[in-house]
mmCIF file of C-alpha atoms and ligand atoms in Angstrom:
data_model
loop_
_atom_site.group_PDB
_atom_site.id
_atom_site.type_symbol
_atom_site.label_atom_id
_atom_site.label_comp_id
_atom_site.label_asym_id
_atom_site.label_seq_id
_atom_site.Cartn_x
_atom_site.Cartn_y
_atom_site.Cartn_z
ATOM 1 C CA MET Z 1 -78.585 169.350 -72.703
ATOM 2 C CA LYS Z 2 -78.200 170.951 -69.325
ATOM 3 C CA ARG Z 3 -81.325 172.021 -67.497
ATOM 4 C CA VAL Z 4 -81.408 175.553 -65.965
ATOM 5 C CA LEU Z 5 -83.877 176.982 -63.630
ATOM 6 C CA SER Z 6 -84.145 180.404 -61.946
ATOM 7 C CA GLY Z 7 -86.655 182.935 -60.801
ATOM 8 C CA VAL Z 8 -87.336 186.542 -59.884
ATOM 9 C CA GLN Z 9 -89.742 187.770 -57.310
ATOM 10 C CA PRO Z 10 -92.454 190.086 -58.539
ATOM 11 C CA THR Z 11 -92.031 192.350 -55.605
ATOM 12 C CA GLY Z 12 -91.187 195.929 -56.086
ATOM 13 C CA ASP Z 13 -89.650 197.115 -59.310
ATOM 14 C CA VAL Z 14 -86.908 194.959 -60.902
ATOM 15 C CA THR Z 15 -83.519 196.664 -60.620
ATOM 16 C CA ILE Z 16 -80.503 196.822 -62.884
ATOM 17 C CA GLY Z 17 -78.842 194.631 -60.182
ATOM 18 C CA ASN Z 18 -81.372 191.858 -60.825
ATOM 19 C CA TYR Z 19 -80.906 192.457 -64.504
ATOM 20 C CA LEU Z 20 -76.947 192.314 -64.628
ATOM 21 C CA GLY Z 21 -76.676 189.693 -61.868
ATOM 22 C CA ALA Z 22 -79.306 187.305 -63.208
ATOM 23 C CA ILE Z 23 -81.842 188.160 -66.036
ATOM 24 C CA LYS Z 24 -79.292 189.091 -68.607
ATOM 25 C CA ARG Z 25 -77.530 185.876 -68.088
ATOM 26 C CA PHE Z 26 -80.779 183.962 -68.567
ATOM 27 C CA VAL Z 27 -80.932 185.296 -72.175
ATOM 28 C CA GLU Z 28 -77.341 183.974 -72.901
ATOM 29 C CA LEU Z 29 -78.162 180.589 -71.201
ATOM 30 C CA GLN Z 30 -81.192 179.964 -73.293
ATOM 31 C CA GLU Z 31 -78.918 179.455 -76.395
ATOM 32 C CA THR Z 32 -77.090 176.425 -74.877
ATOM 33 C CA THR Z 33 -79.445 174.961 -72.186
ATOM 34 C CA GLU Z 34 -82.972 173.783 -71.524
ATOM 35 C CA PRO Z 35 -84.131 176.520 -69.362
ATOM 36 C CA PHE Z 36 -87.151 177.026 -66.961
ATOM 37 C CA PHE Z 37 -87.602 180.616 -65.697
ATOM 38 C CA MET Z 38 -90.298 181.430 -63.249
ATOM 39 C CA ILE Z 39 -91.802 184.361 -61.488
ATOM 40 C CA ALA Z 40 -91.629 183.595 -57.972
ATOM 41 C CA ASN Z 41 -94.995 185.090 -56.812
ATOM 42 C CA LEU Z 42 -95.379 182.605 -53.764
ATOM 43 C CA HIS Z 43 -92.010 183.973 -52.515
ATOM 44 C CA SER Z 44 -93.478 187.403 -52.616
ATOM 45 C CA TRP Z 45 -95.988 186.520 -49.993
ATOM 46 C CA THR Z 46 -93.263 186.103 -47.412
ATOM 47 C CA VAL Z 47 -94.091 189.750 -46.732
ATOM 48 C CA SER Z 48 -97.410 191.065 -46.943
ATOM 49 C CA GLN Z 49 -98.680 192.164 -50.446
ATOM 50 C CA GLU Z 50 -101.457 194.196 -52.171
ATOM 51 C CA PRO Z 51 -103.062 191.571 -54.333
ATOM 52 C CA ALA Z 52 -103.888 193.808 -57.191
ATOM 53 C CA VAL Z 53 -100.359 195.147 -57.174
ATOM 54 C CA LEU Z 54 -98.875 191.701 -56.999
ATOM 55 C CA ARG Z 55 -100.948 190.759 -59.931
ATOM 56 C CA GLU Z 56 -99.668 193.644 -62.174
ATOM 57 C CA LYS Z 57 -95.900 193.089 -61.055
ATOM 58 C CA THR Z 58 -96.203 189.432 -61.999
ATOM 59 C CA LEU Z 59 -97.215 190.444 -65.526
ATOM 60 C CA ASP Z 60 -94.526 193.057 -65.371
ATOM 61 C CA VAL Z 61 -91.823 190.646 -64.686
ATOM 62 C CA ALA Z 62 -93.124 188.097 -67.291
ATOM 63 C CA ALA Z 63 -93.117 190.988 -69.889
ATOM 64 C CA LEU Z 64 -89.666 191.927 -68.831
ATOM 65 C CA TYR Z 65 -88.370 188.443 -69.434
ATOM 66 C CA LEU Z 66 -89.672 188.584 -72.903
ATOM 67 C CA ALA Z 67 -88.607 192.231 -73.519
ATOM 68 C CA VAL Z 68 -84.999 191.377 -72.622
ATOM 69 C CA GLY Z 69 -84.993 188.450 -75.155
ATOM 70 C CA LEU Z 70 -86.302 185.350 -73.567
ATOM 71 C CA ASP Z 71 -87.907 183.394 -76.328
ATOM 72 C CA PRO Z 72 -90.753 181.282 -75.183
ATOM 73 C CA LYS Z 73 -90.039 178.654 -77.833
ATOM 74 C CA ARG Z 74 -86.678 177.954 -76.195
ATOM 75 C CA SER Z 75 -87.466 179.012 -72.499
ATOM 76 C CA THR Z 76 -90.168 177.711 -70.310
ATOM 77 C CA ILE Z 77 -91.481 180.756 -68.725
ATOM 78 C CA PHE Z 78 -94.170 180.377 -65.968
ATOM 79 C CA VAL Z 79 -95.586 181.698 -62.819
ATOM 80 C CA GLN Z 80 -94.787 179.689 -59.700
ATOM 81 C CA SER Z 81 -98.271 179.529 -58.304
ATOM 82 C CA ASP Z 82 -99.662 178.107 -61.532
ATOM 83 C CA VAL Z 83 -97.680 174.952 -60.837
ATOM 84 C CA PRO Z 84 -99.127 173.617 -57.378
ATOM 85 C CA GLU Z 85 -96.334 170.982 -57.249
ATOM 86 C CA HIS Z 86 -94.060 173.716 -55.856
ATOM 87 C CA SER Z 87 -96.066 174.165 -52.699
ATOM 88 C CA GLU Z 88 -96.622 170.425 -52.369
ATOM 89 C CA LEU Z 89 -92.857 169.555 -52.667
ATOM 90 C CA ALA Z 90 -91.994 172.410 -50.404
ATOM 91 C CA TRP Z 91 -94.055 170.914 -47.673
ATOM 92 C CA LEU Z 92 -92.377 167.514 -48.068
ATOM 93 C CA LEU Z 93 -88.880 169.068 -47.961
ATOM 94 C CA GLN Z 94 -89.723 171.144 -44.849
ATOM 95 C CA CYS Z 95 -90.175 167.948 -43.148
ATOM 96 C CA MET Z 96 -86.634 167.132 -44.050
ATOM 97 C CA ALA Z 97 -85.064 170.467 -43.235
ATOM 98 C CA TYR Z 98 -83.706 171.361 -39.848
ATOM 99 C CA PHE Z 99 -84.881 174.265 -37.697
ATOM 100 C CA GLY Z 100 -81.250 175.300 -37.078
ATOM 101 C CA GLU Z 101 -80.091 175.322 -40.733
ATOM 102 C CA LEU Z 102 -82.873 177.629 -41.729
ATOM 103 C CA GLY Z 103 -82.146 179.833 -38.730
ATOM 104 C CA ARG Z 104 -78.736 180.357 -40.144
ATOM 105 C CA MET Z 105 -79.896 181.822 -43.466
ATOM 106 C CA VAL Z 106 -78.627 185.287 -43.712
ATOM 107 C CA GLN Z 107 -81.437 186.616 -45.857
ATOM 108 C CA PHE Z 108 -83.859 185.488 -43.159
ATOM 109 C CA LYS Z 109 -81.866 187.296 -40.540
ATOM 110 C CA GLU Z 110 -81.611 190.491 -42.516
ATOM 111 C CA LYS Z 111 -85.252 190.633 -43.560
ATOM 112 C CA SER Z 112 -86.673 189.696 -40.027
ATOM 113 C CA GLU Z 113 -84.261 191.895 -38.120
ATOM 114 C CA GLY Z 114 -86.253 194.407 -36.056
ATOM 115 C CA LYS Z 115 -89.585 193.265 -37.271
ATOM 116 C CA GLN Z 116 -92.515 192.469 -34.883
ATOM 117 C CA ASN Z 117 -94.504 190.000 -36.661
ATOM 118 C CA VAL Z 118 -92.251 187.783 -39.018
ATOM 119 C CA SER Z 119 -94.158 185.174 -41.109
ATOM 120 C CA VAL Z 120 -93.424 181.578 -40.855
ATOM 121 C CA GLY Z 121 -93.222 181.820 -44.575
ATOM 122 C CA LEU Z 122 -90.103 184.028 -44.470
ATOM 123 C CA TYR Z 123 -88.407 181.492 -42.370
ATOM 124 C CA THR Z 124 -89.205 178.490 -44.616
ATOM 125 C CA TYR Z 125 -88.783 180.584 -47.896
ATOM 126 C CA PRO Z 126 -85.366 178.760 -48.869
ATOM 127 C CA VAL Z 127 -87.238 175.372 -48.673
ATOM 128 C CA LEU Z 128 -89.829 176.496 -51.215
ATOM 129 C CA GLN Z 129 -86.897 177.760 -53.288
ATOM 130 C CA ALA Z 130 -85.174 174.362 -53.059
ATOM 131 C CA ALA Z 131 -88.516 172.800 -54.227
ATOM 132 C CA ASP Z 132 -88.555 175.188 -57.165
ATOM 133 C CA ILE Z 133 -85.147 173.937 -58.322
ATOM 134 C CA LEU Z 134 -85.349 170.216 -57.486
ATOM 135 C CA LEU Z 135 -88.692 169.662 -59.058
ATOM 136 C CA TYR Z 136 -87.065 170.329 -62.610
ATOM 137 C CA GLN Z 137 -83.948 168.280 -61.927
ATOM 138 C CA ALA Z 138 -82.062 171.516 -62.756
ATOM 139 C CA ASP Z 139 -78.284 170.994 -63.207
ATOM 140 C CA ALA Z 140 -77.571 174.765 -62.840
ATOM 141 C CA VAL Z 141 -79.137 177.745 -61.177
ATOM 142 C CA PRO Z 142 -78.067 181.235 -62.434
ATOM 143 C CA VAL Z 143 -78.322 183.725 -59.477
ATOM 144 C CA GLY Z 144 -76.779 186.729 -57.866
ATOM 145 C CA GLU Z 145 -74.315 186.320 -54.940
ATOM 146 C CA ASP Z 146 -77.008 186.829 -52.265
ATOM 147 C CA GLN Z 147 -78.547 183.402 -53.267
ATOM 148 C CA LYS Z 148 -75.482 181.367 -52.609
ATOM 149 C CA GLN Z 149 -76.538 180.186 -49.240
ATOM 150 C CA HIS Z 150 -79.924 179.169 -50.539
ATOM 151 C CA LEU Z 151 -78.243 177.038 -53.158
ATOM 152 C CA GLU Z 152 -76.096 175.346 -50.626
ATOM 153 C CA LEU Z 153 -79.331 174.461 -48.632
ATOM 154 C CA THR Z 154 -80.893 173.204 -51.777
ATOM 155 C CA ARG Z 155 -77.862 170.949 -52.453
ATOM 156 C CA ASP Z 156 -77.968 169.766 -48.746
ATOM 157 C CA LEU Z 157 -81.742 168.907 -48.934
ATOM 158 C CA ALA Z 158 -81.132 167.044 -52.360
ATOM 159 C CA GLU Z 159 -78.351 164.931 -50.873
ATOM 160 C CA ARG Z 160 -80.145 164.299 -47.797
ATOM 161 C CA PHE Z 161 -83.195 163.033 -49.618
ATOM 162 C CA ASN Z 162 -81.126 161.013 -52.063
ATOM 163 C CA LYS Z 163 -79.193 159.310 -49.291
ATOM 164 C CA ARG Z 164 -82.288 158.184 -47.610
ATOM 165 C CA PHE Z 165 -84.514 157.235 -50.528
ATOM 166 C CA GLY Z 166 -82.037 156.534 -53.310
ATOM 167 C CA ASP Z 167 -81.279 158.811 -56.310
ATOM 168 C CA THR Z 168 -84.183 161.211 -56.721
ATOM 169 C CA PHE Z 169 -82.942 164.723 -57.166
ATOM 170 C CA LYS Z 170 -80.210 166.088 -59.341
ATOM 171 C CA VAL Z 171 -77.903 168.014 -57.102
ATOM 172 C CA PRO Z 172 -77.797 171.575 -58.803
ATOM 173 C CA GLU Z 173 -74.854 173.881 -59.178
ATOM 174 C CA PRO Z 174 -75.028 177.531 -58.556
ATOM 175 C CA LEU Z 175 -74.046 179.769 -61.573
ATOM 176 C CA ILE Z 176 -72.809 182.910 -59.999
ATOM 177 C CA SER Z 177 -70.700 185.100 -62.286
ATOM 178 C CA GLU Z 178 -67.358 186.275 -61.162
ATOM 179 C CA PHE Z 179 -68.245 189.827 -62.066
ATOM 180 C CA GLY Z 180 -71.528 191.587 -61.553
ATOM 181 C CA ALA Z 181 -73.070 189.175 -59.252
ATOM 182 C CA ARG Z 182 -73.337 191.783 -56.663
ATOM 183 C CA ILE Z 183 -74.190 195.278 -57.907
ATOM 184 C CA MET Z 184 -73.934 197.736 -54.950
ATOM 185 C CA GLY Z 185 -76.470 200.542 -53.938
ATOM 186 C CA LEU Z 186 -75.811 203.829 -55.562
ATOM 187 C CA ASP Z 187 -76.478 205.681 -52.366
ATOM 188 C CA ASP Z 188 -74.346 203.408 -50.244
ATOM 189 C CA PRO Z 189 -71.873 201.246 -52.280
ATOM 190 C CA THR Z 190 -71.052 199.026 -49.288
ATOM 191 C CA LYS Z 191 -74.484 197.377 -49.493
ATOM 192 C CA LYS Z 192 -76.144 195.578 -52.438
ATOM 193 C CA MET Z 193 -78.573 197.394 -54.737
ATOM 194 C CA SER Z 194 -82.164 196.081 -53.629
ATOM 195 C CA LYS Z 195 -85.655 196.407 -54.754
ATOM 196 C CA SER Z 196 -86.715 197.099 -51.181
ATOM 197 C CA ALA Z 197 -84.162 199.574 -49.982
ATOM 198 C CA PRO Z 198 -85.980 202.667 -48.499
ATOM 199 C CA SER Z 199 -84.476 205.247 -50.828
ATOM 200 C CA PRO Z 200 -85.160 205.199 -54.590
ATOM 201 C CA TYR Z 201 -81.636 206.623 -55.015
ATOM 202 C CA ASN Z 202 -80.371 203.240 -53.995
ATOM 203 C CA ARG Z 203 -81.335 201.797 -57.303
ATOM 204 C CA ILE Z 204 -81.981 202.091 -60.909
ATOM 205 C CA THR Z 205 -85.081 200.097 -61.947
ATOM 206 C CA MET Z 206 -85.766 198.617 -65.467
ATOM 207 C CA SER Z 207 -88.550 201.125 -65.792
ATOM 208 C CA ASP Z 208 -86.775 204.345 -64.851
ATOM 209 C CA THR Z 209 -87.187 207.293 -67.125
ATOM 210 C CA PRO Z 210 -83.994 208.843 -68.617
ATOM 211 C CA ASP Z 211 -84.414 211.811 -66.079
ATOM 212 C CA GLU Z 212 -84.647 209.415 -63.081
ATOM 213 C CA ILE Z 213 -81.599 207.568 -64.420
ATOM 214 C CA ARG Z 214 -79.592 210.808 -64.706
ATOM 215 C CA SER Z 215 -80.352 212.094 -61.424
ATOM 216 C CA LYS Z 216 -79.731 208.773 -59.654
ATOM 217 C CA ILE Z 217 -76.243 208.330 -61.335
ATOM 218 C CA MET Z 218 -75.197 212.019 -60.964
ATOM 219 C CA LYS Z 219 -75.980 211.749 -57.149
ATOM 220 C CA ALA Z 220 -74.368 208.363 -56.724
ATOM 221 C CA VAL Z 221 -71.969 208.202 -53.722
ATOM 222 C CA THR Z 222 -68.234 208.064 -54.645
ATOM 223 C CA ASP Z 223 -65.123 209.253 -52.875
ATOM 224 C CA ALA Z 224 -63.054 212.454 -52.491
ATOM 225 C CA GLU Z 225 -60.100 211.273 -54.394
ATOM 226 C CA ASN Z 226 -61.276 212.000 -57.987
ATOM 227 C CA GLU Z 227 -59.155 209.429 -59.509
ATOM 228 C CA ILE Z 228 -60.847 206.790 -61.672
ATOM 229 C CA ARG Z 229 -59.437 203.449 -60.570
ATOM 230 C CA TYR Z 230 -61.213 199.985 -59.966
ATOM 231 C CA ASP Z 231 -60.645 199.040 -56.346
ATOM 232 C CA PRO Z 232 -63.712 197.554 -54.826
ATOM 233 C CA GLU Z 233 -62.265 197.710 -51.247
ATOM 234 C CA ASN Z 234 -61.197 201.331 -50.980
ATOM 235 C CA LYS Z 235 -63.355 202.914 -53.844
ATOM 236 C CA PRO Z 236 -66.669 200.903 -53.781
ATOM 237 C CA GLY Z 237 -68.777 203.774 -55.423
ATOM 238 C CA ILE Z 238 -66.528 204.244 -58.379
ATOM 239 C CA SER Z 239 -65.814 200.546 -58.772
ATOM 240 C CA ASN Z 240 -69.529 199.825 -58.837
ATOM 241 C CA LEU Z 241 -70.172 202.427 -61.492
ATOM 242 C CA LEU Z 242 -67.310 200.882 -63.624
ATOM 243 C CA THR Z 243 -68.833 197.445 -63.175
ATOM 244 C CA ILE Z 244 -72.274 198.727 -64.289
ATOM 245 C CA TYR Z 245 -70.559 200.540 -67.235
ATOM 246 C CA SER Z 246 -68.679 197.418 -68.176
ATOM 247 C CA LEU Z 247 -71.709 195.118 -68.098
ATOM 248 C CA PHE Z 248 -73.875 197.588 -70.069
ATOM 249 C CA SER Z 249 -71.324 198.509 -72.703
ATOM 250 C CA GLY Z 250 -69.356 195.207 -73.051
ATOM 251 C CA GLU Z 251 -66.172 197.190 -72.621
ATOM 252 C CA SER Z 252 -63.813 195.745 -69.878
ATOM 253 C CA VAL Z 253 -63.037 197.521 -66.800
ATOM 254 C CA GLU Z 254 -59.411 197.996 -67.841
ATOM 255 C CA GLN Z 255 -60.458 199.619 -71.216
ATOM 256 C CA LEU Z 256 -62.788 201.923 -69.228
ATOM 257 C CA VAL Z 257 -60.127 202.896 -66.765
ATOM 258 C CA GLU Z 258 -57.681 203.676 -69.638
ATOM 259 C CA ARG Z 259 -60.341 205.606 -71.467
ATOM 260 C CA PHE Z 260 -61.366 207.853 -68.521
ATOM 261 C CA ARG Z 261 -57.749 208.172 -67.307
ATOM 262 C CA GLY Z 262 -57.260 211.674 -65.907
ATOM 263 C CA GLN Z 263 -60.871 212.779 -66.220
ATOM 264 C CA GLY Z 264 -63.237 213.575 -63.373
ATOM 265 C CA TYR Z 265 -66.004 211.443 -62.025
ATOM 266 C CA GLY Z 266 -68.519 213.865 -63.493
ATOM 267 C CA THR Z 267 -67.389 212.845 -66.989
ATOM 268 C CA LEU Z 268 -67.608 209.095 -66.101
ATOM 269 C CA LYS Z 269 -71.118 209.573 -64.670
ATOM 270 C CA LYS Z 270 -72.440 211.467 -67.501
ATOM 271 C CA SER Z 271 -71.222 208.827 -69.990
ATOM 272 C CA LEU Z 272 -72.650 206.064 -67.991
ATOM 273 C CA VAL Z 273 -76.019 207.887 -68.056
ATOM 274 C CA GLU Z 274 -75.963 207.743 -71.853
ATOM 275 C CA VAL Z 275 -75.017 203.990 -71.845
ATOM 276 C CA VAL Z 276 -77.693 202.936 -69.346
ATOM 277 C CA VAL Z 277 -80.497 205.097 -70.952
ATOM 278 C CA SER Z 278 -79.646 203.755 -74.466
ATOM 279 C CA HIS Z 279 -79.536 200.117 -73.367
ATOM 280 C CA LEU Z 280 -82.931 200.355 -71.358
ATOM 281 C CA ALA Z 281 -84.798 202.310 -74.082
ATOM 282 C CA PRO Z 282 -85.525 199.534 -76.368
ATOM 283 C CA ILE Z 283 -86.265 197.203 -73.520
ATOM 284 C CA GLN Z 284 -88.726 199.571 -72.158
ATOM 285 C CA GLU Z 285 -90.399 199.978 -75.521
ATOM 286 C CA ARG Z 286 -90.787 196.230 -76.029
ATOM 287 C CA HIS Z 287 -91.984 195.950 -72.492
ATOM 288 C CA ARG Z 288 -94.710 198.636 -73.229
ATOM 289 C CA GLN Z 289 -95.862 196.775 -76.257
ATOM 290 C CA LEU Z 290 -95.834 193.450 -74.688
ATOM 291 C CA ARG Z 291 -98.127 194.761 -71.804
ATOM 292 C CA GLN Z 292 -100.515 196.272 -74.140
ATOM 293 C CA SER Z 293 -100.679 193.214 -76.385
ATOM 294 C CA GLY Z 294 -102.139 190.694 -73.958
ATOM 295 C CA ALA Z 295 -99.781 188.006 -75.376
ATOM 296 C CA VAL Z 296 -98.161 187.480 -72.149
ATOM 297 C CA LEU Z 297 -100.952 185.598 -70.415
ATOM 298 C CA ASP Z 298 -101.007 183.070 -73.315
ATOM 299 C CA ILE Z 299 -97.306 182.566 -72.980
ATOM 300 C CA LEU Z 300 -97.535 181.987 -69.211
ATOM 301 C CA LYS Z 301 -100.395 179.432 -69.640
ATOM 302 C CA GLN Z 302 -98.359 177.407 -72.161
ATOM 303 C CA GLY Z 303 -95.299 177.764 -69.939
ATOM 304 C CA ALA Z 304 -97.267 176.490 -66.942
ATOM 305 C CA GLU Z 305 -98.418 173.462 -68.817
ATOM 306 C CA ARG Z 306 -94.913 172.566 -69.799
ATOM 307 C CA ALA Z 307 -93.540 173.171 -66.491
ATOM 308 C CA ARG Z 308 -96.276 171.108 -64.673
ATOM 309 C CA ALA Z 309 -95.707 168.100 -66.927
ATOM 310 C CA GLU Z 310 -91.939 168.140 -65.700
ATOM 311 C CA ALA Z 311 -92.749 169.037 -62.106
ATOM 312 C CA ALA Z 312 -95.411 166.319 -61.787
ATOM 313 C CA LYS Z 313 -92.913 163.516 -62.615
ATOM 314 C CA THR Z 314 -90.510 164.453 -59.916
ATOM 315 C CA LEU Z 315 -93.288 164.876 -57.303
ATOM 316 C CA GLN Z 316 -94.803 161.562 -58.172
ATOM 317 C CA ASP Z 317 -91.481 159.895 -57.623
ATOM 318 C CA VAL Z 318 -91.047 161.590 -54.356
ATOM 319 C CA LYS Z 319 -94.503 160.593 -53.096
ATOM 320 C CA GLU Z 320 -93.916 157.115 -54.125
ATOM 321 C CA LYS Z 321 -90.647 156.950 -52.159
ATOM 322 C CA MET Z 322 -92.117 158.565 -49.141
ATOM 323 C CA GLY Z 323 -95.052 156.161 -48.828
ATOM 324 C CA LEU Z 324 -97.701 158.604 -49.874
ATOM 325 C CA VAL Z 325 -98.978 156.699 -52.818
ATOM 326 C CA LEU Z 326 -101.179 153.829 -51.908
ATOM 327 C CA ARG Z 327 -101.681 150.677 -53.864
HETATM 328 P P1 AMP T 1 -84.843 188.979 -56.247
HETATM 329 O O1 AMP T 1 -85.023 190.439 -56.433
HETATM 330 O O2 AMP T 1 -84.549 188.686 -54.802
HETATM 331 O O3 AMP T 1 -86.102 188.231 -56.819
HETATM 332 O O4 AMP T 1 -83.669 188.645 -57.025
HETATM 333 C C1 AMP T 1 -83.633 188.056 -58.351
HETATM 334 C C2 AMP T 1 -82.353 187.671 -58.905
HETATM 335 O O5 AMP T 1 -81.424 188.861 -58.834
HETATM 336 C C3 AMP T 1 -81.526 186.807 -57.945
HETATM 337 O O6 AMP T 1 -80.684 185.901 -58.684
HETATM 338 C C4 AMP T 1 -80.585 187.555 -57.142
HETATM 339 O O7 AMP T 1 -79.513 187.098 -56.601
HETATM 340 C C5 AMP T 1 -80.223 188.773 -58.146
HETATM 341 N N1 AMP T 1 -79.880 190.022 -57.522
HETATM 342 C C6 AMP T 1 -80.595 190.687 -56.624
HETATM 343 N N2 AMP T 1 -79.940 191.840 -56.273
HETATM 344 C C7 AMP T 1 -78.710 191.803 -56.954
HETATM 345 C C8 AMP T 1 -77.713 192.679 -56.999
HETATM 346 N N3 AMP T 1 -77.631 193.751 -56.204
HETATM 347 N N4 AMP T 1 -76.647 192.356 -57.750
HETATM 348 C C9 AMP T 1 -76.631 191.252 -58.547
HETATM 349 N N5 AMP T 1 -77.671 190.261 -58.479
HETATM 350 C C10 AMP T 1 -78.699 190.682 -57.744
HETATM 351 N N1 LIG T 2 -85.200 183.495 -53.773
HETATM 352 C C1 LIG T 2 -84.726 184.022 -54.982
HETATM 353 C C2 LIG T 2 -84.511 185.616 -54.859
HETATM 354 O O1 LIG T 2 -85.032 186.163 -53.820
HETATM 355 C C3 LIG T 2 -85.823 184.009 -56.121
HETATM 356 C C4 LIG T 2 -86.075 182.549 -56.469
HETATM 357 C C5 LIG T 2 -87.302 181.858 -55.952
HETATM 358 C C6 LIG T 2 -85.139 181.732 -57.082
HETATM 359 N N2 LIG T 2 -87.037 180.577 -56.449
HETATM 360 C C7 LIG T 2 -85.866 180.403 -57.096
HETATM 361 C C8 LIG T 2 -84.004 181.912 -57.654
HETATM 362 C C9 LIG T 2 -85.222 179.294 -57.699
HETATM 363 C C10 LIG T 2 -83.468 180.729 -58.277
HETATM 364 C C11 LIG T 2 -84.082 179.511 -58.266
HETATM 365 O O2 LIG T 2 -83.777 186.245 -55.585
#
């Protein structure tokens, strides 16, 4: 069975972009693969965090994984920092990664732009991500479009290591869907929806109330044409709304364009509000129950034990090969 690994950072509130681009697919994949899903809390520290908030957000993401349908019997669900092998392999891989290749990472450039004090962790972040993946010998990594370059680096590091030390790491494939891998911001449909965009009108979060969802969708930026048509290039706003609609409802974009033909943007938006609200309501209810039940901590503890057993095997092999195990 194919191994899958992915992760979400517990920074800010998880958006429907994270859900549609990544998390929703985790649930589909757990039926046919052997999956590891982590909460990337070490990655969160690439920018400063409030410890008490980080702790709560970590539990929130774990509860969200469960609320959307990840089953701890099928999926190993764990917190990155509970498996110290991630940090240890990250160091060893940092010694194999080149300064120049990390400097070319688009996400680093975007996140560091205009900032005075940029942490070294933000710079080496993709190497930690490579360690996350390679420790589990993952065949495939389901992510949104923005992670493509990090996956290429992961593959390069795996190949570099294997070339020097012999077969050690599985070289993983990115799993980026054709459709929905880049949900755009509602306030600016030329940029991706993001947890960290300054305006809350950029995103719908998984915990937004029906009123918040309504007001954000009704205010979403469109165009002056008032013709419902899928054309991401010339009509990014409407195309983004159609994409979101399609992924939540299961109807194809063609069906939606047909159904809303001749109607105004207001009609499409109102209908989309209903679709999003009704999809999120049961998830939010399960999330609330899970957060109250205390079950999440036990699941994470078991997940970490399972993950550690796998990670330790790979790390031991790496250390042997690098001359770090004495005999
Ligand atoms: P992050 O918020 O950076 O932890 O992202 C978690 C996952 O969501 C990653 O696989 C991202 O590629 C994916 N993702 C983030 N933003 C979007 C977006 N706007 N559209 C689709 N996928 C996204
Ligand atoms: N870097 C990813 C993001 O920002 C999160 C992440 C951390 C991840 N480790 C990973 C994704 C391993 C896939 C595999 O979205």
